[in-house]
Amino acid sequence: MSYVSEVLANVIAKNPGETEFHQAAKEVLEALEPVVEKHPEYRKNALLERLTEPDRQIMFRVPWIDDKGVPHVNRGFRVQFNNAIGPYKGGLRLHPSVNLGIIKFLGFEQIFKNSLTGLPIGGGKGGSDFDPKGKSDREVFEFCRSFMTELYKYIGADVDVPAGDIGTGAREIGYMYGTYKKITGLYEGVLTGKGLSYGGSLARTEATGYGLVYLTEEMLKAHGSSLKGKTVAVSGAGNVAIYAVEKAYALGAKPVTMSDSTGWIYDPDGIDLKAVKEIKEVKRGRLSEYKAFRPKSEYSTSGHVWQVKCDVALPCATQNELNLDDAKALVKNKVTAVAEGANMPTTPEATEYLIKSGVLFAPGKAANAGGVATSALEMSQNSQRLNWTFEEVDAKLHGIMVGIYRQAAAAAEEYGHKDNLVYGANIAGFTKVANAMLAQGIQ
């Protein structure tokens, strides 16, 4: 049995039932097989065993009282995975699906994503099974205050810097930051995604979506093409999807789909982004309202956006949303590129099918790294007590995403997997972390 197989079997045995974590570990470790064969020192120092075991896993109860005076108890998590190259960095997800396995999968992915940015940040993730949807501002505040009353013990500007994620937007970050400041008496950059009035960064809201499109454009450019004139299918309707659509339009593409948890829209004339922002950002409504803005559009609660004919697909909703049947539909419709805006939104079978079919494929740890990259830029601004302009941040983001694509493409070619960015991103992200771990000894 190979070293990678031994470690993977051990991960599955020690973490029963955590299927998302198993999936993430399998994808990364199998991609690293030629790297660990070339570097026996990794096995000698048990590097893969140390890499797949979090530094710590924190789980705690979060009691809060709703508007009717009824008490509730949710479960909170923070997994601090690896800080070999910098303080732990990763979002806080608030969603009923959250459990330890999902947080570990996200934290493990974050190690390599953060490494690819070239910035000094380690990997972590956290969240709760609390659902902010349908809750009043007071209820969300009560939850956030209770959540941070426990989490504050484990984080800090040079220790662990959480950010937003699904369910955690500017409102939630504000409530958490206020609670942290109240408890500790510290005014520091302990959270990113903050409001502009108290240390946030311009372009942070747009960053993941913009970064996704920047990397997609660079990938197409490297193969003699571009987004100009392309039809784009996008899933999701949160920040990532909205600003991916915005930047795709800016680069001459035509996005025609979006989706949320209740259904999806197809607008052959191109998505009316102003309408989507009104529905999702102002009214916090559902995409079923879109037809009132664009009567000729289609709304469906069955099937998925991937059945629509497109040149480029950008899955920006959630993990494992694009399956093998979806991949076959995309290939049948002659899709040329798929880039992941969400974390692991494509199943392993679908990923393999797309790559074997000659589709350019950019995995999430590379393609959606723009959000955490800009979070790290927010940390830099906080440390220096500076505010950069939108244009300054956007230019840095563009440079980072171009760099990520080139790193991943070069690593893939070096190890005999030309154009396979799944291998390239894993190898490039791993190498920096591995070298830092070796330099610091067995810790």
Coordinates of C-alpha atoms in Angstrom, one line a residue:
M1 CA 0.0 0.0 0.0
S2 CA 1.4 3.4 -0.9
Y3 CA 2.0 6.2 1.6
V4 CA -1.0 8.2 0.3
S5 CA -3.3 5.1 0.5
E6 CA -2.2 4.4 4.1
V7 CA -2.9 8.0 5.2
L8 CA -6.2 8.2 3.4
A9 CA -7.4 4.9 5.0
N10 CA -6.4 6.3 8.4
V11 CA -8.3 9.5 7.8
I12 CA -11.5 7.6 6.9
A13 CA -11.1 5.3 9.9
K14 CA -10.4 8.1 12.4
N15 CA -13.2 10.4 11.1
P16 CA -16.2 8.1 10.6
G17 CA -19.3 9.5 8.8
E18 CA -17.5 12.7 7.7
T19 CA -18.1 12.1 4.0
E20 CA -17.3 15.6 2.8
F21 CA -14.0 15.6 4.7
H22 CA -13.2 12.1 3.2
Q23 CA -14.0 13.5 -0.3
A24 CA -11.7 16.5 0.1
A25 CA -8.9 14.5 1.6
K26 CA -9.1 11.9 -1.2
E27 CA -9.0 14.5 -3.9
V28 CA -5.9 16.3 -2.4
L29 CA -3.9 13.2 -1.4
E30 CA -4.4 11.4 -4.6
A31 CA -3.2 14.4 -6.5
L32 CA -0.1 14.5 -4.3
E33 CA 1.0 10.9 -5.1
P34 CA 3.8 11.9 -7.5
V35 CA 5.0 14.6 -5.2
V36 CA 5.4 12.4 -2.1
E37 CA 7.2 9.8 -4.2
K38 CA 9.7 12.4 -5.3
H39 CA 10.2 13.7 -1.7
P40 CA 10.7 10.8 0.8
E41 CA 11.3 13.3 3.5
Y42 CA 7.6 13.9 3.6
R43 CA 6.9 10.4 4.8
K44 CA 9.9 10.4 7.1
N45 CA 8.4 13.4 8.9
A46 CA 4.8 12.0 8.9
L47 CA 3.9 15.2 7.0
L48 CA 0.6 13.9 5.5
E49 CA -0.6 12.6 8.8
R50 CA 0.1 15.9 10.4
L51 CA -1.5 17.8 7.5
T52 CA -4.8 15.8 7.7
E53 CA -5.2 16.1 11.5
P54 CA -6.4 19.6 12.6
D55 CA -4.4 21.5 15.1
R56 CA -7.6 21.7 17.1
Q57 CA -11.4 21.1 16.8
I58 CA -13.5 23.4 18.9
M59 CA -17.2 22.6 19.4
F60 CA -19.5 24.5 21.7
R61 CA -23.2 25.2 22.5
V62 CA -24.8 28.5 21.5
P63 CA -27.9 29.3 23.5
W64 CA -30.2 32.2 22.4
I65 CA -33.8 33.4 22.9
D66 CA -36.1 34.2 20.0
D67 CA -38.6 37.1 19.8
K68 CA -41.3 35.0 21.5
G69 CA -39.1 34.4 24.5
V70 CA -38.4 30.7 23.5
P71 CA -34.9 29.5 24.2
H72 CA -32.9 27.6 21.5
V73 CA -29.6 25.8 21.5
N74 CA -27.4 25.6 18.4
R75 CA -24.0 24.0 18.0
G76 CA -20.9 26.2 17.2
F77 CA -17.7 25.1 15.5
R78 CA -14.2 26.3 14.8
V79 CA -11.6 24.0 13.3
Q80 CA -8.1 25.4 13.3
F81 CA -6.4 23.2 10.7
N82 CA -2.9 24.4 9.9
N83 CA -1.0 27.6 10.6
A84 CA 2.4 26.7 9.1
I85 CA 2.4 29.8 6.9
G86 CA 0.3 32.3 8.9
P87 CA -2.7 32.7 11.3
Y88 CA -5.7 30.5 10.7
K89 CA -8.0 32.1 8.1
G90 CA -11.4 30.9 6.9
G91 CA -15.1 31.8 7.0
L92 CA -18.0 31.2 9.5
R93 CA -20.8 29.3 7.8
L94 CA -24.3 29.7 9.3
H95 CA -26.6 27.0 7.8
P96 CA -28.7 24.1 9.1
S97 CA -26.5 21.6 7.2
V98 CA -23.4 22.6 9.1
N99 CA -21.7 19.7 11.1
L100 CA -18.1 18.9 12.1
G101 CA -17.4 17.0 8.9
I102 CA -18.4 19.8 6.6
I103 CA -16.4 22.3 8.7
K104 CA -13.3 20.0 8.5
F105 CA -13.7 19.6 4.7
L106 CA -13.9 23.4 4.3
G107 CA -11.0 24.0 6.7
F108 CA -8.8 21.4 4.9
E109 CA -9.5 23.0 1.5
Q110 CA -8.7 26.4 3.0
I111 CA -5.1 25.4 3.8
F112 CA -4.3 25.0 0.1
K113 CA -6.5 27.8 -1.2
N114 CA -4.9 30.2 1.2
S115 CA -1.4 29.0 0.3
L116 CA -2.1 29.6 -3.4
T117 CA -2.9 33.3 -2.8
G118 CA 0.8 33.8 -1.9
L119 CA -0.3 35.6 1.3
P120 CA 0.8 34.5 4.8
I121 CA -2.5 32.9 6.0
G122 CA -3.2 29.4 7.3
G123 CA -6.3 27.3 7.0
G124 CA -9.3 27.2 9.3
K125 CA -13.1 27.2 9.2
G126 CA -16.1 27.6 11.5
G127 CA -19.8 28.1 11.8
S128 CA -23.0 26.8 13.3
D129 CA -26.2 24.9 12.4
F130 CA -28.1 28.1 13.1
D131 CA -30.2 29.4 10.1
P132 CA -30.4 33.2 9.9
K133 CA -33.1 33.0 7.2
G134 CA -36.4 34.2 8.5
K135 CA -35.0 35.5 11.7
S136 CA -35.4 39.1 12.9
D137 CA -32.4 41.4 13.3
R138 CA -32.7 41.0 17.1
E139 CA -32.7 37.2 16.9
V140 CA -29.6 37.2 14.7
F141 CA -28.0 39.6 17.1
E142 CA -28.8 37.4 20.1
F143 CA -27.3 34.4 18.3
C144 CA -24.2 36.2 17.1
R145 CA -23.5 37.6 20.6
S146 CA -23.9 34.2 22.2
F147 CA -21.7 32.6 19.5
M148 CA -18.9 35.1 19.9
T149 CA -19.0 34.9 23.7
E150 CA -17.5 31.5 23.3
L151 CA -15.5 31.9 20.1
Y152 CA -13.6 34.9 21.2
K153 CA -11.4 32.8 23.4
Y154 CA -9.8 31.1 20.4
I155 CA -9.3 33.9 17.9
G156 CA -7.2 37.0 17.4
A157 CA -5.6 39.2 14.8
D158 CA -2.4 37.1 14.9
V159 CA -4.0 33.9 15.9
D160 CA -7.2 33.1 13.9
V161 CA -9.1 35.6 11.7
P162 CA -12.6 34.4 10.7
A163 CA -14.6 35.8 7.9
G164 CA -18.1 35.6 6.4
D165 CA -19.4 32.6 4.4
I166 CA -22.9 31.2 3.6
G167 CA -25.4 32.9 6.0
T168 CA -22.7 35.2 7.4
G169 CA -22.9 38.6 5.8
A170 CA -22.2 42.2 6.8
R171 CA -24.9 42.2 9.5
E172 CA -23.6 39.1 11.2
I173 CA -20.0 40.1 11.0
G174 CA -20.9 43.5 12.5
Y175 CA -22.7 41.9 15.5
M176 CA -19.9 39.5 16.1
Y177 CA -17.2 42.2 15.9
G178 CA -19.1 44.4 18.3
T179 CA -19.3 41.5 20.8
Y180 CA -15.6 40.7 20.4
K181 CA -14.6 44.3 21.0
K182 CA -17.0 44.6 24.0
I183 CA -15.6 41.4 25.7
T184 CA -11.9 41.9 24.9
G185 CA -11.5 45.7 24.8
L186 CA -9.5 45.2 21.7
Y187 CA -10.0 47.1 18.4
E188 CA -8.1 44.8 16.0
G189 CA -8.6 43.1 12.6
V190 CA -9.9 39.9 14.1
L191 CA -12.7 39.5 11.6
T192 CA -12.8 40.3 7.9
G193 CA -15.7 41.3 5.8
K194 CA -16.3 44.2 8.2
G195 CA -18.3 47.3 7.3
L196 CA -16.3 50.1 5.6
S197 CA -17.0 52.4 8.6
Y198 CA -15.0 50.1 11.0
G199 CA -12.1 48.6 9.1
G200 CA -13.6 46.8 6.1
S201 CA -12.0 46.7 2.7
L202 CA -13.5 48.0 -0.5
A203 CA -14.0 45.3 -3.1
R204 CA -14.4 42.6 -0.4
T205 CA -18.0 42.0 -1.3
E206 CA -17.2 41.6 -5.0
A207 CA -13.9 39.7 -4.5
T208 CA -14.9 36.0 -4.8
G209 CA -17.1 36.5 -7.8
Y210 CA -14.6 38.9 -9.5
G211 CA -11.7 36.6 -8.7
L212 CA -13.5 33.6 -10.2
V213 CA -14.0 35.4 -13.5
Y214 CA -10.5 36.8 -13.5
L215 CA -9.1 33.2 -13.2
T216 CA -11.5 31.9 -15.8
E217 CA -10.5 34.6 -18.2
E218 CA -6.8 33.8 -17.7
M219 CA -7.5 30.1 -18.2
L220 CA -9.3 30.8 -21.4
K221 CA -6.6 33.2 -22.5
A222 CA -3.9 30.6 -22.0
H223 CA -5.8 28.4 -24.5
G224 CA -6.3 31.1 -27.1
S225 CA -9.8 32.2 -26.1
S226 CA -11.6 34.7 -23.8
L227 CA -15.0 35.3 -22.2
K228 CA -16.0 37.8 -24.8
G229 CA -19.1 36.7 -26.6
K230 CA -19.5 33.6 -24.5
T231 CA -22.8 32.4 -22.9
V232 CA -22.3 31.7 -19.2
A233 CA -24.4 29.5 -16.9
V234 CA -24.1 30.5 -13.2
S235 CA -25.6 28.8 -10.2
G236 CA -26.3 30.5 -6.9
A237 CA -27.6 34.0 -6.1
G238 CA -25.4 35.1 -3.3
N239 CA -22.4 37.4 -3.4
V240 CA -20.2 35.0 -5.4
A241 CA -22.8 34.5 -8.1
I242 CA -24.0 38.1 -8.3
Y243 CA -20.5 39.5 -8.7
A244 CA -19.4 36.7 -11.0
V245 CA -22.3 37.8 -13.3
E246 CA -21.3 41.4 -12.9
K247 CA -17.7 40.8 -13.9
A248 CA -18.6 38.4 -16.7
Y249 CA -20.7 41.2 -18.2
A250 CA -17.8 43.6 -17.9
L251 CA -15.6 41.2 -19.9
G252 CA -18.1 40.8 -22.7
A253 CA -19.9 37.6 -21.7
K254 CA -23.6 37.0 -21.4
P255 CA -24.7 35.2 -18.1
V256 CA -28.1 33.6 -18.6
T257 CA -28.9 31.6 -15.4
M258 CA -28.9 31.9 -11.6
S259 CA -30.4 29.8 -8.8
D260 CA -31.3 29.7 -5.2
S261 CA -32.6 27.0 -2.8
T262 CA -36.1 27.1 -4.2
G263 CA -35.5 27.2 -8.0
W264 CA -33.6 28.7 -10.9
I265 CA -34.0 31.3 -13.6
Y266 CA -33.1 31.3 -17.3
D267 CA -33.1 34.6 -19.2
P268 CA -32.0 34.1 -22.8
D269 CA -31.5 37.9 -23.1
G270 CA -29.0 37.9 -20.3
I271 CA -29.6 38.1 -16.5
D272 CA -31.0 41.5 -15.3
L273 CA -28.5 42.0 -12.5
K274 CA -30.2 45.1 -11.2
A275 CA -33.4 43.0 -10.7
V276 CA -31.4 40.2 -9.0
K277 CA -29.7 42.7 -6.6
E278 CA -33.1 44.2 -5.7
I279 CA -34.5 40.8 -5.0
K280 CA -31.6 39.2 -3.1
E281 CA -29.7 42.2 -1.6
V282 CA -32.5 44.6 -0.8
K283 CA -35.6 42.5 -0.3
R284 CA -33.8 39.3 0.7
G285 CA -36.4 37.5 -1.4
R286 CA -36.5 34.5 -3.7
L287 CA -35.7 34.3 -7.4
S288 CA -39.3 33.3 -8.1
E289 CA -39.9 37.1 -8.0
Y290 CA -37.6 37.6 -11.1
K291 CA -40.3 37.0 -13.6
A292 CA -42.1 40.2 -12.4
F293 CA -39.0 42.1 -13.7
R294 CA -38.4 40.0 -16.9
P295 CA -41.7 38.4 -18.1
K296 CA -39.9 36.5 -20.9
S297 CA -37.6 34.7 -18.6
E298 CA -38.2 31.2 -17.3
Y299 CA -38.4 30.0 -13.7
S300 CA -38.2 26.4 -12.7
T301 CA -38.2 24.4 -9.5
S302 CA -37.0 21.2 -11.2
G303 CA -33.8 20.3 -13.0
H304 CA -30.8 22.6 -12.8
V305 CA -29.1 25.4 -14.6
W306 CA -26.6 23.0 -16.2
Q307 CA -29.2 21.8 -18.7
V308 CA -29.0 25.2 -20.4
K309 CA -26.7 25.4 -23.4
C310 CA -23.6 27.5 -22.4
D311 CA -20.0 28.0 -23.2
V312 CA -18.8 28.5 -19.7
A313 CA -20.3 27.1 -16.4
L314 CA -19.7 28.7 -13.0
P315 CA -21.1 26.7 -10.1
C316 CA -21.4 29.2 -7.2
A317 CA -23.9 27.6 -4.9
T318 CA -22.8 24.8 -2.6
Q319 CA -20.9 21.5 -2.4
N320 CA -21.7 18.6 -4.8
E321 CA -24.3 20.6 -6.7
L322 CA -23.0 19.6 -10.2
N323 CA -23.2 15.8 -10.6
L324 CA -22.2 13.4 -13.4
D325 CA -25.5 13.7 -15.2
D326 CA -25.1 17.5 -15.2
A327 CA -21.5 17.2 -16.5
K328 CA -22.8 15.0 -19.3
A329 CA -25.4 17.6 -20.2
L330 CA -22.8 20.3 -20.2
V331 CA -20.4 18.3 -22.5
K332 CA -23.3 17.4 -24.8
N333 CA -24.0 21.2 -25.1
K334 CA -20.4 21.8 -25.9
V335 CA -19.3 23.7 -22.8
T336 CA -15.6 24.7 -23.0
A337 CA -14.8 25.7 -19.4
V338 CA -16.1 25.0 -15.9
A339 CA -14.7 27.1 -12.9
E340 CA -15.9 26.5 -9.3
G341 CA -17.1 29.6 -7.4
A342 CA -18.3 27.5 -4.5
N343 CA -16.3 25.0 -2.4
M344 CA -16.2 21.6 -4.0
P345 CA -19.5 22.1 -6.0
T346 CA -18.6 19.4 -8.5
T347 CA -18.7 15.7 -7.6
P348 CA -15.6 13.7 -8.1
E349 CA -17.3 11.7 -10.9
A350 CA -18.4 14.9 -12.7
T351 CA -15.0 16.4 -12.3
E352 CA -13.3 13.4 -13.8
Y353 CA -15.8 13.3 -16.7
L354 CA -15.4 16.9 -17.6
I355 CA -11.6 16.7 -17.6
K356 CA -11.6 13.5 -19.7
S357 CA -13.9 15.2 -22.1
G358 CA -11.4 18.0 -22.7
V359 CA -13.3 20.7 -20.7
L360 CA -11.0 23.3 -19.1
F361 CA -11.7 22.9 -15.3
A362 CA -10.7 25.2 -12.5
P363 CA -11.2 23.7 -8.9
G364 CA -12.6 25.9 -6.2
K365 CA -9.4 26.1 -4.2
A366 CA -7.9 28.0 -7.1
A367 CA -10.9 29.6 -8.7
N368 CA -12.7 31.0 -5.6
A369 CA -9.6 32.1 -3.7
G370 CA -10.3 35.8 -4.5
G371 CA -12.5 36.2 -1.4
V372 CA -9.9 35.0 1.1
A373 CA -7.2 36.8 -0.8
T374 CA -9.1 40.1 -0.4
S375 CA -9.7 39.2 3.3
A376 CA -6.0 39.0 3.7
L377 CA -5.6 42.4 2.0
E378 CA -8.2 43.7 4.6
M379 CA -5.9 42.3 7.3
S380 CA -3.0 44.1 5.8
Q381 CA -4.9 47.4 5.7
N382 CA -6.1 46.9 9.4
S383 CA -2.5 46.3 10.5
Q384 CA -1.2 49.4 8.8
R385 CA -4.3 51.6 9.7
L386 CA -4.8 52.2 6.0
N387 CA -7.7 52.2 3.5
W388 CA -6.9 51.3 -0.1
T389 CA -9.1 52.5 -3.0
F390 CA -11.4 50.0 -4.8
E391 CA -9.2 50.2 -7.8
E392 CA -6.1 49.4 -5.7
V393 CA -7.7 46.3 -4.1
D394 CA -9.2 45.2 -7.4
A395 CA -5.8 45.4 -9.2
K396 CA -4.1 43.4 -6.4
L397 CA -6.9 40.8 -6.6
H398 CA -6.5 40.5 -10.4
G399 CA -2.8 40.0 -10.0
I400 CA -3.3 37.3 -7.4
M401 CA -5.8 35.4 -9.5
V402 CA -3.6 35.4 -12.6
G403 CA -0.7 34.2 -10.3
I404 CA -2.8 31.4 -9.0
Y405 CA -3.7 30.1 -12.4
R406 CA -0.1 30.3 -13.6
Q407 CA 1.2 28.5 -10.4
A408 CA -1.4 25.7 -10.8
A409 CA -0.8 25.3 -14.5
A410 CA 3.0 25.2 -14.0
A411 CA 2.8 22.6 -11.2
A412 CA 0.4 20.4 -13.3
E413 CA 2.8 20.4 -16.2
E414 CA 5.9 19.7 -14.0
Y415 CA 4.2 16.6 -12.7
G416 CA 2.9 15.3 -16.0
H417 CA -0.7 16.5 -15.8
K418 CA -0.7 19.3 -18.3
D419 CA -3.9 21.5 -18.2
N420 CA -5.2 19.5 -15.2
L421 CA -5.6 22.3 -12.6
V422 CA -7.1 19.9 -10.0
Y423 CA -3.6 18.3 -9.8
G424 CA -1.8 21.6 -10.3
A425 CA -3.7 23.6 -7.6
N426 CA -3.3 20.8 -5.0
I427 CA 0.4 20.4 -5.7
A428 CA 1.2 24.1 -5.8
G429 CA -0.8 24.8 -2.6
F430 CA 0.7 21.8 -0.8
T431 CA 4.3 22.5 -1.7
K432 CA 4.5 25.8 0.1
V433 CA 2.8 24.5 3.3
A434 CA 4.9 21.3 3.3
N435 CA 8.2 23.2 3.0
A436 CA 7.1 25.5 5.9
M437 CA 6.2 22.5 8.1
L438 CA 9.5 20.8 7.4
A439 CA 11.4 24.0 8.2
Q440 CA 9.6 24.3 11.6
G441 CA 10.2 20.7 12.7
I442 CA 7.8 18.1 14.1
Q443 CA 5.2 20.3 15.8

